[in-house]
Short mmCIF file of C-alpha atoms in Angstrom, two decimals:
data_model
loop_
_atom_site.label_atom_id
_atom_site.label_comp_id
_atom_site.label_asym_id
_atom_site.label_seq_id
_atom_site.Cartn_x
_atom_site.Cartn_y
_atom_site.Cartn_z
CA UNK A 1 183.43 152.55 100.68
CA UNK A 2 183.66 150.02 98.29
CA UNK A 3 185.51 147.27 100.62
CA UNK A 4 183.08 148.68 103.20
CA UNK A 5 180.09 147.22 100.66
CA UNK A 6 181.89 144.25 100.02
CA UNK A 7 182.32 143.02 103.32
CA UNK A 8 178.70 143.38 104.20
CA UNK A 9 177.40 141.79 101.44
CA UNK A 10 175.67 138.26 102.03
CA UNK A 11 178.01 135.53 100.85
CA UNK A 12 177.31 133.89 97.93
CA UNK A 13 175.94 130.16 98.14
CA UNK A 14 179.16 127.70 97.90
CA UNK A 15 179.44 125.76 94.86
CA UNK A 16 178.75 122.39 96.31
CA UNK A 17 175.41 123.59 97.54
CA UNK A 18 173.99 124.50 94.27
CA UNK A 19 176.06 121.46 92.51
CA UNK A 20 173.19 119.12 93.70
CA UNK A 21 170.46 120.84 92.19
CA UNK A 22 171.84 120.68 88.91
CA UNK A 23 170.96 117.43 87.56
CA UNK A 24 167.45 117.23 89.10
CA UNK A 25 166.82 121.21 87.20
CA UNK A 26 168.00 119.42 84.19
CA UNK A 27 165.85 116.77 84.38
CA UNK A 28 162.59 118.68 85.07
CA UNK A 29 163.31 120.86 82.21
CA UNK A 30 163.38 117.95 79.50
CA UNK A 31 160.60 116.33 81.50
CA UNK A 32 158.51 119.23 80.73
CA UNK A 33 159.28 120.29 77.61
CA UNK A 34 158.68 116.96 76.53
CA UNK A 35 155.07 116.92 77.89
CA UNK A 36 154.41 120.47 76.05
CA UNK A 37 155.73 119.58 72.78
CA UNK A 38 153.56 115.63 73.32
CA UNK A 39 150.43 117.79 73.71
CA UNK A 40 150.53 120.52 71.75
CA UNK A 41 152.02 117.85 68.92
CA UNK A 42 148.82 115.64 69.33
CA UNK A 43 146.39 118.99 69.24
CA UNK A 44 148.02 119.77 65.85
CA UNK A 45 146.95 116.03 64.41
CA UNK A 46 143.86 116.76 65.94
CA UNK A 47 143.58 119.94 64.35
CA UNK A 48 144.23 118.19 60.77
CA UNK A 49 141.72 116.10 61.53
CA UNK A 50 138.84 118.28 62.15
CA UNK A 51 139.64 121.08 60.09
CA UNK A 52 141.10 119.70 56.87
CA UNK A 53 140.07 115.09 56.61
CA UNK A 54 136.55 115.81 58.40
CA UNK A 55 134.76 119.25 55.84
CA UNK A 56 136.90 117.49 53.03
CA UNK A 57 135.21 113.96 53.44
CA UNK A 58 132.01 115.72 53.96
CA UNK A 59 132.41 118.12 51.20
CA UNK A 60 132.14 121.15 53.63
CA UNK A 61 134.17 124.03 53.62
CA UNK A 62 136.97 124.02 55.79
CA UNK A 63 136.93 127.57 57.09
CA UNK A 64 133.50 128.05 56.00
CA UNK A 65 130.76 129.56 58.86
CA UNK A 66 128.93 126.73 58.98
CA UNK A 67 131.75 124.74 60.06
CA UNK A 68 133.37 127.01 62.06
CA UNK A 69 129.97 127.06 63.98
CA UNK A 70 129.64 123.41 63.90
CA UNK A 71 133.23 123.13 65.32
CA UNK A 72 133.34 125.63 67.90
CA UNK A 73 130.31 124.14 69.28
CA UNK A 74 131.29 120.44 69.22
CA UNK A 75 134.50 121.47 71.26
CA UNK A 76 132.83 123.49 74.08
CA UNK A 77 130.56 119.87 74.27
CA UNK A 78 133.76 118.07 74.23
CA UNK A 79 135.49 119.82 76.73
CA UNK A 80 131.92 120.34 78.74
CA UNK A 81 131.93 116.49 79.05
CA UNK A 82 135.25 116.31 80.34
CA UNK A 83 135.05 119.27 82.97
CA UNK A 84 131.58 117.42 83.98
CA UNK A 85 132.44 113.96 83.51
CA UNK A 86 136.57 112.86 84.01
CA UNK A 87 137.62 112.67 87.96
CA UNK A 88 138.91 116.16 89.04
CA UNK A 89 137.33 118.19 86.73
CA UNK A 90 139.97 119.17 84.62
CA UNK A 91 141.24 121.70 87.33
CA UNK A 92 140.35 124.30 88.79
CA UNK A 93 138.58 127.48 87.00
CA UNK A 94 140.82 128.99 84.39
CA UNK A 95 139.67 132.15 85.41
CA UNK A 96 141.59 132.27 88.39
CA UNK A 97 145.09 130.48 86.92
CA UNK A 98 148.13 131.89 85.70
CA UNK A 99 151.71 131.22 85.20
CA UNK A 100 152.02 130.70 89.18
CA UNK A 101 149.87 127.12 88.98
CA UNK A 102 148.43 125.41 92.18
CA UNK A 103 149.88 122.11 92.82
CA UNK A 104 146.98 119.54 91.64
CA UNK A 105 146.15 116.08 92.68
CA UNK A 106 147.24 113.43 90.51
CA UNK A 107 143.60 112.34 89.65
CA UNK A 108 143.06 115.71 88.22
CA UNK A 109 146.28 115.91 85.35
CA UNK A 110 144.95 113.72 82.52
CA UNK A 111 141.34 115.69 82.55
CA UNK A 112 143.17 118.87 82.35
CA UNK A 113 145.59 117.87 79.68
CA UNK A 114 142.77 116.14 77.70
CA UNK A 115 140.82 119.43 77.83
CA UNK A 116 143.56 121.38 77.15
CA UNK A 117 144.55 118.93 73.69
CA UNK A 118 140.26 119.38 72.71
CA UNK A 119 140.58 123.07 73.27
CA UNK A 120 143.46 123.46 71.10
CA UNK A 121 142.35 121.83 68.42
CA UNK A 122 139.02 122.76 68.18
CA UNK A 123 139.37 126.68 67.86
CA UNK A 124 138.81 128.42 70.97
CA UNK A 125 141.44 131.52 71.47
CA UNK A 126 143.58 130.52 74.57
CA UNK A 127 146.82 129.01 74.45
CA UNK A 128 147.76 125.81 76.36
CA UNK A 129 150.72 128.01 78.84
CA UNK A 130 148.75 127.87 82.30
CA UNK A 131 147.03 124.08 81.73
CA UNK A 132 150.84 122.83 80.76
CA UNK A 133 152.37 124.40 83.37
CA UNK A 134 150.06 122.97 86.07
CA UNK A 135 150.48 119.93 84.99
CA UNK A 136 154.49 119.92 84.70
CA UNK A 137 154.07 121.91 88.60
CA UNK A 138 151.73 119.22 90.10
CA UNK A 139 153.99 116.65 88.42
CA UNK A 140 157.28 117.90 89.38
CA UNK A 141 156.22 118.12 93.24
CA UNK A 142 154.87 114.67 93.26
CA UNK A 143 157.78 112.91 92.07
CA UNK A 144 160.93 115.13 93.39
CA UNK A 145 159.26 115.14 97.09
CA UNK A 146 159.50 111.88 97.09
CA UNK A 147 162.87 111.65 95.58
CA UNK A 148 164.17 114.14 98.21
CA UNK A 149 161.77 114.37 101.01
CA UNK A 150 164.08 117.32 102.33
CA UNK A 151 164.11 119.36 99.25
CA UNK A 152 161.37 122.10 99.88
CA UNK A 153 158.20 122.01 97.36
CA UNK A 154 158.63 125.44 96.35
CA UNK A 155 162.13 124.66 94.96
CA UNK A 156 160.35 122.00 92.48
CA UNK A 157 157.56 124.52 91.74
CA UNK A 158 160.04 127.06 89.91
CA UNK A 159 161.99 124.48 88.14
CA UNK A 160 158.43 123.04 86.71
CA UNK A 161 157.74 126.61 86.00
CA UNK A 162 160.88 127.72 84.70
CA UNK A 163 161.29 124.75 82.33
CA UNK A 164 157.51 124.51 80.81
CA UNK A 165 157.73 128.94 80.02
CA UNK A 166 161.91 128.10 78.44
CA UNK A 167 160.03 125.71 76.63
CA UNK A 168 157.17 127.65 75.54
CA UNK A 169 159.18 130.16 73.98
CA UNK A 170 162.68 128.19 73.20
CA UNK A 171 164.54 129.98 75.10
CA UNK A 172 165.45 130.40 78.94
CA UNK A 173 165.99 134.09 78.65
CA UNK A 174 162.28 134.38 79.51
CA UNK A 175 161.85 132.44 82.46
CA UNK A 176 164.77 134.31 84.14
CA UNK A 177 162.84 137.32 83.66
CA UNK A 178 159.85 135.99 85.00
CA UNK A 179 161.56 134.99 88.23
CA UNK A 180 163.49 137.86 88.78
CA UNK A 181 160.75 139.42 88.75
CA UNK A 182 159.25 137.73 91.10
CA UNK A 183 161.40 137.31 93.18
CA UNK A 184 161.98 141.18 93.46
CA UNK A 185 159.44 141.38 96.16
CA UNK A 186 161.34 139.12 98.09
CA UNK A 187 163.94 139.21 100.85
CA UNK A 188 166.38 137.15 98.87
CA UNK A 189 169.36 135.25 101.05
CA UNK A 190 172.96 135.55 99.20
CA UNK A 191 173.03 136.43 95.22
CA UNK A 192 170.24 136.85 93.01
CA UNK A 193 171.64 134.38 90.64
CA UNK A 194 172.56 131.59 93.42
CA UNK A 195 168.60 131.77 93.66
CA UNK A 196 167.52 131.67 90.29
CA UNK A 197 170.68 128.92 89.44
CA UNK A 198 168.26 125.56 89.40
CA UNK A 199 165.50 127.55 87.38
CA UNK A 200 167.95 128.81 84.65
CA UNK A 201 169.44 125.28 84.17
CA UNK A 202 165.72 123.87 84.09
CA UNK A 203 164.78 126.58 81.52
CA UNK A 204 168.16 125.95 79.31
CA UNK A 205 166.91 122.09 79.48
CA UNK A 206 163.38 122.73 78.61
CA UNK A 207 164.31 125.36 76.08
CA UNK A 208 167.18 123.23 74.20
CA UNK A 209 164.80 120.03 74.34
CA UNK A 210 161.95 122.24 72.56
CA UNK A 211 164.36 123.38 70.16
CA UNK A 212 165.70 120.32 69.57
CA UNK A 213 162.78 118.25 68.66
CA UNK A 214 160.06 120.87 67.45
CA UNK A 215 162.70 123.97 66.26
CA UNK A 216 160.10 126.81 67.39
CA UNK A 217 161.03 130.14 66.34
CA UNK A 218 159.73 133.28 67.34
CA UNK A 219 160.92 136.03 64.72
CA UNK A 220 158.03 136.98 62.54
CA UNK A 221 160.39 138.30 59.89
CA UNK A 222 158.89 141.11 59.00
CA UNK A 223 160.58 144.23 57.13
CA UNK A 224 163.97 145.20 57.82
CA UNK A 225 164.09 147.90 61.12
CA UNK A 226 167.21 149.77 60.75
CA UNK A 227 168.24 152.94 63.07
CA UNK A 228 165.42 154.09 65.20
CA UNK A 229 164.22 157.71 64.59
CA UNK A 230 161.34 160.26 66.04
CA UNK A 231 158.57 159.58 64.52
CA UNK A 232 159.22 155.59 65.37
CA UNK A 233 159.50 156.55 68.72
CA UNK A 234 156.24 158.59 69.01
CA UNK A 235 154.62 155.74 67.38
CA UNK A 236 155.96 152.89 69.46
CA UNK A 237 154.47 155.40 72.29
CA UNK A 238 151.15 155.74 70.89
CA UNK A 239 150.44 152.04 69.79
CA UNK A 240 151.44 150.83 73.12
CA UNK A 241 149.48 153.32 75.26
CA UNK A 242 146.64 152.07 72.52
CA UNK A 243 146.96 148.28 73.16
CA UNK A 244 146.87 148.80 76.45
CA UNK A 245 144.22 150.69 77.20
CA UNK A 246 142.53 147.96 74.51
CA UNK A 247 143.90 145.47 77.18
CA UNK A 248 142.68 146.49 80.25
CA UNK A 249 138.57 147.30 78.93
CA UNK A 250 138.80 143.44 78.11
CA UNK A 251 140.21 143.42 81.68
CA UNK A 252 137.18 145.01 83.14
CA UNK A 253 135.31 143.46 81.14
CA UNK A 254 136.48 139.78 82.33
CA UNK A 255 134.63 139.52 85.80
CA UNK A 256 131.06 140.53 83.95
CA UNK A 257 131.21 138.04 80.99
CA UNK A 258 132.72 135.04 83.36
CA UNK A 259 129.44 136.16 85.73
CA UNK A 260 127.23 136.08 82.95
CA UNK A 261 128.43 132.43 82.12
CA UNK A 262 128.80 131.41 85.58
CA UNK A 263 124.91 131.69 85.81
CA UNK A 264 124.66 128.93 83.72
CA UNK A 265 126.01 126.90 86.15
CA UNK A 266 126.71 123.87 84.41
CA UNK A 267 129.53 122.89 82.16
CA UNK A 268 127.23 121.14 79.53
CA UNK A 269 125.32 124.70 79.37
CA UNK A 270 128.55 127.24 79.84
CA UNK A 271 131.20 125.78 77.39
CA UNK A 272 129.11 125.13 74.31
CA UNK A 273 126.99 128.27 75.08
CA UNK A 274 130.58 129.48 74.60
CA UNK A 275 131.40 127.70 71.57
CA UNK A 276 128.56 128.87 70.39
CA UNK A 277 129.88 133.14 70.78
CA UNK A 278 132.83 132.10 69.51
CA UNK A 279 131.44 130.79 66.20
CA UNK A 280 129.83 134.20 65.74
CA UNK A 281 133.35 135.84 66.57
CA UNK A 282 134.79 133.51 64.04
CA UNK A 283 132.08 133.88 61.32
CA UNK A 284 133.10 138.28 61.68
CA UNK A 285 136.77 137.92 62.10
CA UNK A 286 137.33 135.16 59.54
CA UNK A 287 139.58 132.13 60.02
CA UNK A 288 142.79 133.25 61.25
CA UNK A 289 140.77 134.58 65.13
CA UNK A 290 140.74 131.01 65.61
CA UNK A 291 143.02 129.06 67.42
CA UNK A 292 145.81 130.61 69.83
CA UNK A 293 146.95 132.20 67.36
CA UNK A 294 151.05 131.99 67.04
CA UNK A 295 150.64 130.20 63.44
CA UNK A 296 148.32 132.83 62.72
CA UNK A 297 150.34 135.99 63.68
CA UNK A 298 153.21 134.32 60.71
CA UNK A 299 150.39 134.35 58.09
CA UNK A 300 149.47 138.51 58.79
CA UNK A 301 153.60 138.77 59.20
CA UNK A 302 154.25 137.26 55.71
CA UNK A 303 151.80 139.78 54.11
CA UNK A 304 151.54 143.22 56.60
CA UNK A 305 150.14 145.26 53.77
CA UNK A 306 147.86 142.09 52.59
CA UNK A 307 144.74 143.52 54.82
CA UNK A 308 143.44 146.71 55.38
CA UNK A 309 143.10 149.22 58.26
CA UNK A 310 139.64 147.92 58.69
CA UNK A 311 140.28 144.06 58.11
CA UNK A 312 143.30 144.29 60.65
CA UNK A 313 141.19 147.03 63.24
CA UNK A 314 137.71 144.10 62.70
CA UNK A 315 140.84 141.48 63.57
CA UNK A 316 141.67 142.50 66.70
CA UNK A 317 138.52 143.78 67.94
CA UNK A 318 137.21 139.78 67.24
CA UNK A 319 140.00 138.06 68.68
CA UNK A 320 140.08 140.15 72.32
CA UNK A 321 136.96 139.26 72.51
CA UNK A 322 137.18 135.54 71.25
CA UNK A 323 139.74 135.54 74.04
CA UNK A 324 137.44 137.09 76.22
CA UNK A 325 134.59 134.36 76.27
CA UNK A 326 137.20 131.70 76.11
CA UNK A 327 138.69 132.25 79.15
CA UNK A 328 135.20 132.95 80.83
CA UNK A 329 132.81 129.81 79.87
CA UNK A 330 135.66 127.14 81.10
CA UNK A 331 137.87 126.42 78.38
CA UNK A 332 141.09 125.28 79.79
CA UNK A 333 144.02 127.54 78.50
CA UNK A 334 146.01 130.76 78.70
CA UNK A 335 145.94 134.00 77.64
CA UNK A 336 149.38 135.40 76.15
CA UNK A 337 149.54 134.07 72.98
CA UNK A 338 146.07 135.23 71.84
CA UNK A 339 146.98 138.57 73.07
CA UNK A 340 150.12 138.41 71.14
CA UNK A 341 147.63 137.56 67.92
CA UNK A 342 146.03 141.11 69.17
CA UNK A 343 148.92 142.86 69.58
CA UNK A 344 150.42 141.96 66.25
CA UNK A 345 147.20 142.90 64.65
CA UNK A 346 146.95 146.20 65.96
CA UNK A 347 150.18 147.15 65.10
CA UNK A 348 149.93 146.36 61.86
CA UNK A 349 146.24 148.00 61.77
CA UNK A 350 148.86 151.31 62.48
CA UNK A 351 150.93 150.61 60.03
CA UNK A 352 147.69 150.36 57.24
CA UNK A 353 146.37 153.59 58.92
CA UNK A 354 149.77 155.61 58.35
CA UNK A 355 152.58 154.50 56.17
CA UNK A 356 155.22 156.08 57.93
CA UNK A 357 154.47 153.37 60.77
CA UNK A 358 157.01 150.79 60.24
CA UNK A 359 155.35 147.02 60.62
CA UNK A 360 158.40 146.00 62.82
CA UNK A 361 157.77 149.01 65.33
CA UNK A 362 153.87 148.72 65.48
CA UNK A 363 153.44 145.08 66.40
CA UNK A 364 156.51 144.92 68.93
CA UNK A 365 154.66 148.16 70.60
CA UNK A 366 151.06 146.55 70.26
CA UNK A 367 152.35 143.45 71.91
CA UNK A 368 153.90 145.14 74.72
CA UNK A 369 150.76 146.93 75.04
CA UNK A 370 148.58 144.33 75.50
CA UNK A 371 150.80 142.42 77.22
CA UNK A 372 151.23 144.46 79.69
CA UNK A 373 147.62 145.02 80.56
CA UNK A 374 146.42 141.15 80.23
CA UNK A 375 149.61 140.00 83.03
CA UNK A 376 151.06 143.07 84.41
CA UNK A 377 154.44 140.96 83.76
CA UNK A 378 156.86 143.66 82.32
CA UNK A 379 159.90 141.66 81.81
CA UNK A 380 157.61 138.81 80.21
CA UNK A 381 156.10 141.79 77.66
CA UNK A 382 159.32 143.13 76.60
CA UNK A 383 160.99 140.28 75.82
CA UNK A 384 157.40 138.83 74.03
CA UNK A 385 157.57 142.21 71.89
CA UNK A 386 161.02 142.65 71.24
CA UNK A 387 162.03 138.37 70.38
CA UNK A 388 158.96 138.83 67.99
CA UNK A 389 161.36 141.42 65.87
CA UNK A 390 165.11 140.71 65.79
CA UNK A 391 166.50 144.26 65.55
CA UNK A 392 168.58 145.79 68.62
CA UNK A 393 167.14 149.15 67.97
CA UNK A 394 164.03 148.15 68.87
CA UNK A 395 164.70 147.41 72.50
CA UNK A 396 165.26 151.28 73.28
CA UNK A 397 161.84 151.87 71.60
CA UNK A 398 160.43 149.20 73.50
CA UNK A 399 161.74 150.32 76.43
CA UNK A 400 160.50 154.27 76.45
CA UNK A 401 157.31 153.17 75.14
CA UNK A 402 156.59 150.94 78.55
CA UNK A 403 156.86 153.46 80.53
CA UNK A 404 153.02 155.51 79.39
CA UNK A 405 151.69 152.08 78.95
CA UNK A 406 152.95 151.09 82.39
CA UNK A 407 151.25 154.03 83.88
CA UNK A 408 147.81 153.32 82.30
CA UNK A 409 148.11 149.76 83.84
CA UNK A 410 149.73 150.09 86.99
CA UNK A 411 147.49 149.42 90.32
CA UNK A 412 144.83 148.45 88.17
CA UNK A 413 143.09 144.94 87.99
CA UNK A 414 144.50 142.35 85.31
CA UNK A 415 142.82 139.66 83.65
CA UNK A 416 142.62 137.06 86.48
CA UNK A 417 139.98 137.12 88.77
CA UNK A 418 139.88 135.79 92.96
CA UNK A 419 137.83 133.19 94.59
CA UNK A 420 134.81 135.66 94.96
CA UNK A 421 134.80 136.86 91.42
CA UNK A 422 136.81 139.71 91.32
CA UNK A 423 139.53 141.07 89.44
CA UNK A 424 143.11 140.23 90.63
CA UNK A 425 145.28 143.61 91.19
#
């Protein structure tokens, strides 16, 4: 039986077939990384700028309302100016990206990236995944179709892809996932891995690059997790059927508050009308809602017991919904990060409400929650959750507690909407 299997498997793609692909993978993985760590490097001076040289040369407060106000509103103009103003509009509606980007005209990158850089710095919750990789996508098309006409344009696509998520998260692990994944639903010719053999050397490229220059790191450090027992089970359960049931009613909620927006109809009306919510979000959730939130989720991580039940529950109430009206009034950006941020909050909201909740176990299960509802990407949430706690027995935790989360999300819309408005399923 088992020769019978053998022999009618495809055969695998010969080495000097996949040989070529090598060095062009490699290539688009540094290429992108490199663009990532340029932008989200020149956000962070940004950042300085506005929220530390500018209130302390005007003897404002840096985190105070006023300023947060001030700020949030200044960036939806800034970024209004450049969605109405710079050729191509900065892309398409954010609404309707994700981590599969449209190719984009040339015309169109710097506007995106230069709306992207604004957004970042100035506040807004969203982080700068689906703008980046759109721009490494539409980049890595133009230039390797005309390096090799007969190379297909979908090949290019996942090694943009591939290397831009390695690099996000400094590692290729997760951009294997992703494209397994996606390719699962496809009618895949010879081995899985001769298919997903250019992605995982752009990822390792993009991933050592990012490592290499900007030494991102993940683990949140929080309390020692030893052996798993019942009642962390039952709570990885119940926190991640929580976050993602607190996912998906910001899912439902997405195609009403983008409406609401979209009847302002301009960009000079929609994205500072949004900066302008988002300073009241900011002024009720304090400081750290702001931003995308992955230098934020370190602060709460140093500190889980430095907050209570109702500072952490007020946290992550604010930032889904700072996330929320980011992603609907135009603000270029993505939304996993901030829902890590909400994820890592709830969890440790658990852990406030009952001791016995370990912080380790409720923010990897809160992540995965939310996770799950914002991208219906289960590969992408478990790895999120679990590289967010470096323990091994919190991968079997991880993995039970997906399954009731799974089944409040499945066939259900998630938070990216069609051409005509409505929810993506």
């Amino acid at each position: 039986m088992a020769q019978d299997s053998a022999e009618q498997a495809p055969p695998a793609a010969p080495a000097r077939a996949l040989l070529p692909t090598l060095v062009p993978a490699l290539l688009v993985g540094m290429v992108a990384s490199l663009i990532l760590v340029g932008v989200s490097t020149a956000a962070e001076q940004l950042q300085d700028v506005l929220w530390q040289n500018l209130p302390d040369a005007l003897g404002v407060g840096r985190y105070s309302v006023l300023w947060m106000f001030v700020m949030l509103f200044a960036t939806g103009v800034a970024v209004g100016l450049v969605v109405w103003k710079v050729p191509g509009h900065a892309g398409p509606d954010p609404a309707g990206t994700g981590l599969d980007a449209p190719v984009l005209p040339p015309a169109v990158l710097p506007g995106l990236l230069l709306a992207t850089a604004l957004m970042l710095a100035g506040g807004p919750s969203l982080g700068p995944e689906n703008p980046i990789i759109a721009v490494n996508v539409s980049l890595a098309v133009l230039v390797g179709t005309r390096a090799f006409p007969q190379a297909p344009e979908r090949g290019w696509v996942a090694l943009a892809e591939a290397g831009t998520i390695s690099a996000l998260f400094g590692t290729p692990v997760a951009a294997a996932l992703i494209i397994s994944e996606a390719l699962a639903g496809e009618r895949i010719k010879g081995q899985l891995w001769d298919s997903v053999f250019a992605p995982l050397a752009a990822g390792a490229a993009g991933a050592l690059t990012t490592t290499l220059v900007s030494r991102p790191s993940f683990d949140l450090h929080l309390p020692p997790f030893g052996q798993p027992g019942w009642g962390d089970l039952l709570a990885s359960v119940v926190v991640a059927s929580v976050g993602a049931v607190l996912g998906m009613s910001v899912v439902y909620a997405f195609p009403f508050v983008h409406g609401a927006f979209g009847r302002l109809r301009h960009p000079m009306l929609m994205l500072p009308a949004g900066g302008l919510v988002l300073g009241a979000l900011a002024a009720l959730g304090g400081p750290l809602t702001l931003f995308k939130g992955l230098d934020q989720i370190a602060e709460l991580a140093r500190d889980p017991d430095g907050w209570s039940a109702g500072e952490f529950a007020t946290m992550t109430v604010v930032k889904l919904a700072a996330m929320l009206v980011a992603a609907s009034c135009g603000f270029r950006g993505g939304r996993i990060f901030p829902a890590v941020f909400v994820g890592t909050a709830l969890g440790l909201c658990a852990h406030a409400l009952v001791s016995g909740v370990q912080p380790a176990v409720g923010v990897s299960a809160g992540v995965l929650g939310v996770l799950l509802a914002i991208t219906r990407q289960g590969w992408l949430s478990l790895f999120v959750a679990a590289v967010l706690v470096v323990s091994p027995g919190i991968l079997a935790l991880l993995c039970v507690a997906s399954l009731p989360a799974w089944l409040l999300v499945t066939g259900r819309p998630f938070m990216r909407l069609r051409a005509d408005g409505t929810a993506a399923r």
